[in-house]
């Protein structure tokens, strides 16, 4: 019986010693999440980027054609960024789409033409349709 007691006592001492040794080691750091895992784009990302591009184009073209509401379109984009850009990368992506729309038409149109007015009409229709689709499908 004494041997059994010694073995049990020795096992307890070894477990306590092993536990103390483990406690002195630094805890392993949790794996850092990959950027893709942190920021997966929402399923409506393509439509949202297209909408941002359209808003940029409208901000330029509507001012060019005398509507003088470019500030209102910039405010719409700011609202979109406030609602959707939770990270810096997302903000850059949406702002980049807006800037592509604005600069693309800035390079193409120096004066308001019938073609520019046609583009404005098509973009207003597309923006309304896209906004409605996004709200109906993903809105809360």
Short mmCIF file of N, CA and C in Angstrom, two decimals:
data_model
loop_
_atom_site.label_atom_id
_atom_site.label_comp_id
_atom_site.label_asym_id
_atom_site.label_seq_id
_atom_site.Cartn_x
_atom_site.Cartn_y
_atom_site.Cartn_z
N UNK A 1 0.81 -1.18 0.00
CA UNK A 1 0.00 0.00 0.00
C UNK A 1 0.85 1.25 0.00
N UNK A 2 2.01 1.15 0.69
CA UNK A 2 2.88 2.31 0.74
C UNK A 2 3.39 2.66 -0.64
N UNK A 3 3.74 1.65 -1.41
CA UNK A 3 4.23 1.92 -2.76
C UNK A 3 3.17 2.63 -3.58
N UNK A 4 1.97 2.17 -3.47
CA UNK A 4 0.88 2.77 -4.22
C UNK A 4 0.70 4.21 -3.79
N UNK A 5 0.78 4.47 -2.53
CA UNK A 5 0.66 5.83 -2.02
C UNK A 5 1.79 6.70 -2.51
N UNK A 6 3.01 6.13 -2.56
CA UNK A 6 4.15 6.90 -3.07
C UNK A 6 3.97 7.23 -4.54
N UNK A 7 3.51 6.23 -5.29
CA UNK A 7 3.29 6.47 -6.72
C UNK A 7 2.24 7.55 -6.93
N UNK A 8 1.19 7.48 -6.18
CA UNK A 8 0.14 8.48 -6.30
C UNK A 8 0.67 9.84 -5.88
N UNK A 9 1.42 9.88 -4.80
CA UNK A 9 2.02 11.13 -4.36
C UNK A 9 2.98 11.67 -5.40
N UNK A 10 3.79 10.80 -6.00
CA UNK A 10 4.73 11.20 -7.04
C UNK A 10 3.99 11.72 -8.27
N UNK A 11 2.89 11.07 -8.63
CA UNK A 11 2.10 11.50 -9.78
C UNK A 11 1.51 12.89 -9.52
N UNK A 12 1.06 13.12 -8.29
CA UNK A 12 0.50 14.43 -7.96
C UNK A 12 1.58 15.49 -8.03
N UNK A 13 2.76 15.20 -7.50
CA UNK A 13 3.87 16.15 -7.53
C UNK A 13 4.26 16.44 -8.97
N UNK A 14 4.32 15.42 -9.82
CA UNK A 14 4.68 15.63 -11.22
C UNK A 14 3.63 16.48 -11.94
N UNK A 15 2.37 16.23 -11.65
CA UNK A 15 1.31 17.03 -12.28
C UNK A 15 1.39 18.48 -11.83
N UNK A 16 1.63 18.70 -10.54
CA UNK A 16 1.74 20.07 -10.04
C UNK A 16 2.96 20.75 -10.65
N UNK A 17 4.06 20.02 -10.74
CA UNK A 17 5.28 20.60 -11.33
C UNK A 17 5.07 20.92 -12.81
N UNK A 18 4.41 20.03 -13.52
CA UNK A 18 4.15 20.27 -14.94
C UNK A 18 3.23 21.46 -15.10
N UNK A 19 2.22 21.56 -14.24
CA UNK A 19 1.31 22.70 -14.31
C UNK A 19 2.02 24.01 -14.02
N UNK A 20 2.93 24.00 -13.07
CA UNK A 20 3.69 25.21 -12.75
C UNK A 20 4.61 25.59 -13.91
N UNK A 21 5.20 24.60 -14.55
CA UNK A 21 6.07 24.89 -15.70
C UNK A 21 5.26 25.47 -16.85
N UNK A 22 4.08 24.94 -17.08
CA UNK A 22 3.23 25.46 -18.15
C UNK A 22 2.75 26.87 -17.82
N UNK A 23 2.49 27.13 -16.57
CA UNK A 23 2.01 28.46 -16.18
C UNK A 23 3.08 29.51 -16.39
N UNK A 24 4.36 29.11 -16.29
CA UNK A 24 5.44 30.07 -16.47
C UNK A 24 5.70 30.38 -17.93
N UNK A 25 5.28 29.50 -18.82
CA UNK A 25 5.47 29.75 -20.25
C UNK A 25 4.45 30.77 -20.72
N UNK A 26 4.86 31.65 -21.66
CA UNK A 26 3.88 32.62 -22.16
C UNK A 26 2.77 31.90 -22.91
N UNK A 27 1.59 32.41 -22.75
CA UNK A 27 0.45 31.82 -23.44
C UNK A 27 0.60 32.03 -24.94
N UNK A 28 0.23 31.05 -25.73
CA UNK A 28 0.34 31.23 -27.19
C UNK A 28 -0.59 32.34 -27.64
N UNK A 29 -0.10 33.11 -28.58
CA UNK A 29 -0.91 34.20 -29.13
C UNK A 29 -1.95 33.62 -30.07
N UNK A 30 -3.16 34.13 -29.99
CA UNK A 30 -4.16 33.65 -30.95
C UNK A 30 -3.76 34.07 -32.36
N UNK A 31 -4.09 33.24 -33.29
CA UNK A 31 -3.77 33.54 -34.70
C UNK A 31 -4.51 34.80 -35.11
N UNK A 32 -3.80 35.68 -35.79
CA UNK A 32 -4.45 36.90 -36.27
C UNK A 32 -5.32 36.55 -37.47
N UNK A 33 -6.52 37.10 -37.50
CA UNK A 33 -7.38 36.80 -38.64
C UNK A 33 -6.80 37.39 -39.92
N UNK A 34 -7.02 36.70 -41.00
CA UNK A 34 -6.56 37.19 -42.28
C UNK A 34 -7.45 38.35 -42.71
N UNK A 35 -6.92 39.28 -43.51
CA UNK A 35 -7.75 40.40 -43.96
C UNK A 35 -9.02 39.95 -44.66
N UNK A 36 -8.95 38.86 -45.41
CA UNK A 36 -10.14 38.39 -46.11
C UNK A 36 -11.22 37.95 -45.12
N UNK A 37 -10.78 37.35 -44.00
CA UNK A 37 -11.75 36.91 -43.01
C UNK A 37 -12.35 38.08 -42.27
N UNK A 38 -11.57 39.14 -42.11
CA UNK A 38 -12.04 40.30 -41.37
C UNK A 38 -13.04 41.09 -42.19
N UNK A 39 -12.77 41.25 -43.45
CA UNK A 39 -13.59 42.14 -44.27
C UNK A 39 -14.04 41.45 -45.55
N UNK A 40 -14.98 40.59 -45.43
CA UNK A 40 -15.57 40.00 -46.63
C UNK A 40 -16.59 40.99 -47.16
N UNK A 41 -16.52 41.31 -48.44
CA UNK A 41 -17.48 42.28 -48.97
C UNK A 41 -18.90 41.72 -48.93
N UNK A 42 -19.86 42.60 -48.78
CA UNK A 42 -21.24 42.12 -48.76
C UNK A 42 -21.65 41.62 -50.15
N UNK A 43 -22.70 40.85 -50.22
CA UNK A 43 -23.11 40.29 -51.52
C UNK A 43 -23.54 41.36 -52.53
N UNK A 44 -23.87 42.55 -52.04
CA UNK A 44 -24.32 43.62 -52.93
C UNK A 44 -23.19 44.57 -53.32
N UNK A 45 -21.95 44.18 -53.08
CA UNK A 45 -20.80 45.05 -53.36
C UNK A 45 -20.74 45.54 -54.81
N UNK A 46 -20.94 44.69 -55.81
CA UNK A 46 -20.87 45.20 -57.19
C UNK A 46 -21.90 46.30 -57.47
N UNK A 47 -23.12 46.12 -56.98
CA UNK A 47 -24.15 47.13 -57.20
C UNK A 47 -23.81 48.43 -56.46
N UNK A 48 -23.25 48.30 -55.27
CA UNK A 48 -22.90 49.48 -54.48
C UNK A 48 -21.76 50.25 -55.14
N UNK A 49 -20.78 49.55 -55.67
CA UNK A 49 -19.68 50.21 -56.38
C UNK A 49 -20.19 50.90 -57.64
N UNK A 50 -21.09 50.26 -58.34
CA UNK A 50 -21.68 50.88 -59.54
C UNK A 50 -22.46 52.13 -59.16
N UNK A 51 -23.22 52.06 -58.07
CA UNK A 51 -23.97 53.21 -57.62
C UNK A 51 -23.04 54.36 -57.25
N UNK A 52 -21.94 54.08 -56.59
CA UNK A 52 -20.97 55.12 -56.23
C UNK A 52 -20.38 55.76 -57.49
N UNK A 53 -20.11 54.94 -58.49
CA UNK A 53 -19.58 55.46 -59.76
C UNK A 53 -20.60 56.36 -60.46
N UNK A 54 -21.84 55.96 -60.45
CA UNK A 54 -22.90 56.76 -61.05
C UNK A 54 -23.05 58.09 -60.32
N UNK A 55 -23.02 58.06 -59.01
CA UNK A 55 -23.14 59.28 -58.23
C UNK A 55 -22.00 60.24 -58.56
N UNK A 56 -20.79 59.72 -58.74
CA UNK A 56 -19.66 60.56 -59.13
C UNK A 56 -19.88 61.19 -60.50
N UNK A 57 -20.35 60.39 -61.44
CA UNK A 57 -20.61 60.92 -62.78
C UNK A 57 -21.70 61.99 -62.74
N UNK A 58 -22.76 61.74 -61.96
CA UNK A 58 -23.84 62.71 -61.87
C UNK A 58 -23.38 64.00 -61.19
N UNK A 59 -22.50 63.89 -60.21
CA UNK A 59 -21.99 65.10 -59.54
C UNK A 59 -21.30 66.01 -60.54
N UNK A 60 -20.57 65.42 -61.48
CA UNK A 60 -19.89 66.23 -62.50
C UNK A 60 -20.85 66.70 -63.58
N UNK A 61 -21.58 65.76 -64.16
CA UNK A 61 -22.41 66.08 -65.33
C UNK A 61 -23.55 67.04 -65.01
N UNK A 62 -24.19 66.87 -63.87
CA UNK A 62 -25.32 67.76 -63.53
C UNK A 62 -24.85 69.19 -63.33
N UNK A 63 -23.69 69.36 -62.71
CA UNK A 63 -23.13 70.72 -62.59
C UNK A 63 -22.78 71.28 -63.97
N UNK A 64 -22.18 70.43 -64.80
CA UNK A 64 -21.80 70.86 -66.14
C UNK A 64 -23.01 71.33 -66.94
N UNK A 65 -24.12 70.66 -66.75
CA UNK A 65 -25.33 70.98 -67.51
C UNK A 65 -26.24 71.98 -66.79
N UNK A 66 -25.73 72.65 -65.80
CA UNK A 66 -26.45 73.76 -65.20
C UNK A 66 -27.39 73.45 -64.05
N UNK A 67 -27.42 72.22 -63.57
CA UNK A 67 -28.31 71.88 -62.46
C UNK A 67 -27.78 72.44 -61.13
N UNK A 68 -26.49 72.62 -61.06
CA UNK A 68 -25.83 73.18 -59.87
C UNK A 68 -26.21 72.42 -58.59
N UNK A 69 -26.27 71.09 -58.70
CA UNK A 69 -26.56 70.28 -57.51
C UNK A 69 -25.46 69.27 -57.23
N UNK A 70 -24.26 69.57 -57.70
CA UNK A 70 -23.11 68.69 -57.44
C UNK A 70 -22.88 68.47 -55.96
N UNK A 71 -23.10 69.53 -55.15
CA UNK A 71 -22.93 69.38 -53.70
C UNK A 71 -23.92 68.38 -53.12
N UNK A 72 -25.11 68.35 -53.67
CA UNK A 72 -26.11 67.39 -53.19
C UNK A 72 -25.67 65.96 -53.51
N UNK A 73 -25.07 65.75 -54.69
CA UNK A 73 -24.58 64.42 -55.05
C UNK A 73 -23.39 64.04 -54.19
N UNK A 74 -22.52 64.99 -53.88
CA UNK A 74 -21.39 64.71 -52.98
C UNK A 74 -21.92 64.36 -51.58
N UNK A 75 -22.97 65.03 -51.15
CA UNK A 75 -23.57 64.72 -49.85
C UNK A 75 -24.17 63.31 -49.86
N UNK A 76 -24.76 62.91 -50.99
CA UNK A 76 -25.28 61.54 -51.11
C UNK A 76 -24.15 60.53 -50.96
N UNK A 77 -23.01 60.85 -51.59
CA UNK A 77 -21.87 59.94 -51.49
C UNK A 77 -21.35 59.90 -50.06
N UNK A 78 -21.31 61.03 -49.39
CA UNK A 78 -20.87 61.06 -47.99
C UNK A 78 -21.80 60.21 -47.13
N UNK A 79 -23.09 60.26 -47.38
CA UNK A 79 -24.05 59.43 -46.64
C UNK A 79 -23.81 57.95 -46.91
N UNK A 80 -23.52 57.64 -48.17
CA UNK A 80 -23.23 56.25 -48.52
C UNK A 80 -21.98 55.76 -47.80
N UNK A 81 -20.95 56.60 -47.76
CA UNK A 81 -19.73 56.23 -47.05
C UNK A 81 -19.99 56.05 -45.56
N UNK A 82 -20.76 56.94 -44.97
CA UNK A 82 -21.09 56.82 -43.54
C UNK A 82 -21.81 55.51 -43.25
N UNK A 83 -22.69 55.11 -44.14
CA UNK A 83 -23.48 53.91 -43.92
C UNK A 83 -22.72 52.62 -44.22
N UNK A 84 -21.84 52.65 -45.22
CA UNK A 84 -21.25 51.41 -45.72
C UNK A 84 -19.76 51.24 -45.47
N UNK A 85 -19.02 52.32 -45.27
CA UNK A 85 -17.56 52.22 -45.17
C UNK A 85 -17.14 52.04 -43.71
N UNK A 86 -17.17 50.81 -43.24
CA UNK A 86 -16.80 50.51 -41.86
C UNK A 86 -15.29 50.38 -41.68
N UNK A 87 -14.57 50.17 -42.76
CA UNK A 87 -13.10 50.08 -42.70
C UNK A 87 -12.50 51.06 -43.70
N UNK A 88 -11.23 51.33 -43.52
CA UNK A 88 -10.54 52.26 -44.42
C UNK A 88 -10.48 51.69 -45.84
N UNK A 89 -10.27 50.38 -45.95
CA UNK A 89 -10.20 49.75 -47.28
C UNK A 89 -11.54 49.88 -48.00
N UNK A 90 -12.62 49.70 -47.28
CA UNK A 90 -13.95 49.83 -47.89
C UNK A 90 -14.22 51.26 -48.31
N UNK A 91 -13.80 52.20 -47.49
CA UNK A 91 -13.97 53.62 -47.81
C UNK A 91 -13.21 53.97 -49.08
N UNK A 92 -11.97 53.47 -49.18
CA UNK A 92 -11.16 53.74 -50.37
C UNK A 92 -11.78 53.12 -51.62
N UNK A 93 -12.34 51.94 -51.48
CA UNK A 93 -12.97 51.27 -52.62
C UNK A 93 -14.17 52.07 -53.13
N UNK A 94 -15.04 52.48 -52.21
CA UNK A 94 -16.23 53.24 -52.61
C UNK A 94 -15.86 54.63 -53.13
N UNK A 95 -14.93 55.29 -52.46
CA UNK A 95 -14.50 56.61 -52.93
C UNK A 95 -13.81 56.51 -54.29
N UNK A 96 -13.07 55.43 -54.49
CA UNK A 96 -12.42 55.21 -55.79
C UNK A 96 -13.44 55.07 -56.91
N UNK A 97 -14.53 54.37 -56.64
CA UNK A 97 -15.58 54.21 -57.65
C UNK A 97 -16.21 55.57 -57.96
N UNK A 98 -16.49 56.35 -56.93
CA UNK A 98 -17.05 57.70 -57.11
C UNK A 98 -16.11 58.54 -57.97
N UNK A 99 -14.83 58.52 -57.63
CA UNK A 99 -13.84 59.32 -58.37
C UNK A 99 -13.70 58.87 -59.82
N UNK A 100 -13.78 57.56 -60.06
CA UNK A 100 -13.73 57.06 -61.45
C UNK A 100 -14.89 57.62 -62.26
N UNK A 101 -16.07 57.62 -61.66
CA UNK A 101 -17.24 58.17 -62.36
C UNK A 101 -17.07 59.65 -62.64
N UNK A 102 -16.63 60.39 -61.64
CA UNK A 102 -16.47 61.83 -61.79
C UNK A 102 -15.40 62.15 -62.83
N UNK A 103 -14.23 61.57 -62.67
CA UNK A 103 -13.10 61.88 -63.56
C UNK A 103 -13.28 61.37 -64.97
N UNK A 104 -13.94 60.23 -65.09
CA UNK A 104 -14.17 59.68 -66.43
C UNK A 104 -14.99 60.63 -67.30
N UNK A 105 -16.01 61.21 -66.73
CA UNK A 105 -16.84 62.15 -67.49
C UNK A 105 -16.22 63.54 -67.54
N UNK A 106 -15.41 63.86 -66.57
CA UNK A 106 -14.69 65.13 -66.61
C UNK A 106 -13.72 65.16 -67.80
N UNK A 107 -13.13 64.01 -68.09
CA UNK A 107 -12.22 63.91 -69.24
C UNK A 107 -12.97 63.91 -70.57
N UNK A 108 -14.19 63.38 -70.57
CA UNK A 108 -14.95 63.24 -71.81
C UNK A 108 -15.77 64.45 -72.19
N UNK A 109 -16.29 65.16 -71.21
CA UNK A 109 -17.21 66.26 -71.48
C UNK A 109 -16.69 67.56 -70.90
N UNK A 110 -16.52 68.55 -71.78
CA UNK A 110 -16.11 69.89 -71.36
C UNK A 110 -17.27 70.87 -71.42
N UNK A 111 -18.32 70.46 -72.09
CA UNK A 111 -19.52 71.30 -72.23
C UNK A 111 -20.73 70.38 -72.19
N UNK A 112 -21.85 70.95 -71.79
CA UNK A 112 -23.09 70.17 -71.76
C UNK A 112 -23.57 69.98 -73.19
N UNK A 113 -23.73 68.74 -73.57
CA UNK A 113 -24.19 68.40 -74.92
C UNK A 113 -25.45 67.55 -74.80
N UNK A 114 -26.15 67.35 -75.90
CA UNK A 114 -27.30 66.44 -75.85
C UNK A 114 -26.89 65.03 -75.39
N UNK A 115 -25.70 64.59 -75.75
CA UNK A 115 -25.22 63.28 -75.30
C UNK A 115 -25.03 63.26 -73.78
N UNK A 116 -24.48 64.35 -73.23
CA UNK A 116 -24.30 64.44 -71.78
C UNK A 116 -25.65 64.41 -71.08
N UNK A 117 -26.62 65.11 -71.64
CA UNK A 117 -27.95 65.11 -71.04
C UNK A 117 -28.60 63.73 -71.11
N UNK A 118 -28.32 63.02 -72.20
CA UNK A 118 -28.82 61.65 -72.34
C UNK A 118 -28.18 60.74 -71.27
N UNK A 119 -26.89 60.91 -71.06
CA UNK A 119 -26.18 60.13 -70.04
C UNK A 119 -26.77 60.42 -68.66
N UNK A 120 -27.04 61.68 -68.37
CA UNK A 120 -27.63 62.06 -67.08
C UNK A 120 -28.96 61.34 -66.88
N UNK A 121 -29.80 61.36 -67.90
CA UNK A 121 -31.10 60.69 -67.81
C UNK A 121 -30.96 59.20 -67.55
N UNK A 122 -30.05 58.55 -68.29
CA UNK A 122 -29.84 57.11 -68.10
C UNK A 122 -29.30 56.81 -66.71
N UNK A 123 -28.36 57.65 -66.24
CA UNK A 123 -27.78 57.42 -64.91
C UNK A 123 -28.79 57.67 -63.80
N UNK A 124 -29.64 58.66 -63.95
CA UNK A 124 -30.68 58.89 -62.95
C UNK A 124 -31.60 57.68 -62.86
N UNK A 125 -31.97 57.14 -64.01
CA UNK A 125 -32.82 55.95 -64.03
C UNK A 125 -32.11 54.75 -63.40
N UNK A 126 -30.85 54.54 -63.78
CA UNK A 126 -30.10 53.41 -63.24
C UNK A 126 -29.88 53.54 -61.74
N UNK A 127 -29.57 54.76 -61.28
CA UNK A 127 -29.36 54.98 -59.85
C UNK A 127 -30.64 54.71 -59.07
N UNK A 128 -31.77 55.15 -59.59
CA UNK A 128 -33.05 54.91 -58.91
C UNK A 128 -33.36 53.42 -58.86
N UNK A 129 -33.15 52.73 -59.98
CA UNK A 129 -33.42 51.29 -60.03
C UNK A 129 -32.49 50.53 -59.08
N UNK A 130 -31.20 50.86 -59.12
CA UNK A 130 -30.23 50.17 -58.27
C UNK A 130 -30.53 50.42 -56.79
N UNK A 131 -30.83 51.66 -56.44
CA UNK A 131 -31.15 51.97 -55.05
C UNK A 131 -32.38 51.21 -54.58
N UNK A 132 -33.40 51.17 -55.41
CA UNK A 132 -34.63 50.45 -55.07
C UNK A 132 -34.36 48.96 -54.93
N UNK A 133 -33.60 48.39 -55.87
CA UNK A 133 -33.26 46.97 -55.80
C UNK A 133 -32.48 46.64 -54.53
N UNK A 134 -31.49 47.46 -54.19
CA UNK A 134 -30.69 47.22 -52.99
C UNK A 134 -31.56 47.32 -51.74
N UNK A 135 -32.41 48.32 -51.68
CA UNK A 135 -33.28 48.48 -50.51
C UNK A 135 -34.26 47.32 -50.38
N UNK A 136 -34.83 46.89 -51.50
CA UNK A 136 -35.80 45.79 -51.46
C UNK A 136 -35.14 44.46 -51.12
N UNK A 137 -33.98 44.24 -51.64
CA UNK A 137 -33.32 42.94 -51.45
C UNK A 137 -32.56 42.86 -50.13
N UNK A 138 -31.86 43.92 -49.76
CA UNK A 138 -30.96 43.86 -48.60
C UNK A 138 -31.35 44.80 -47.46
N UNK A 139 -32.29 45.70 -47.71
CA UNK A 139 -32.67 46.67 -46.68
C UNK A 139 -33.38 46.02 -45.52
N UNK A 140 -33.35 46.72 -44.40
CA UNK A 140 -33.94 46.12 -43.19
C UNK A 140 -35.29 46.58 -42.89
#
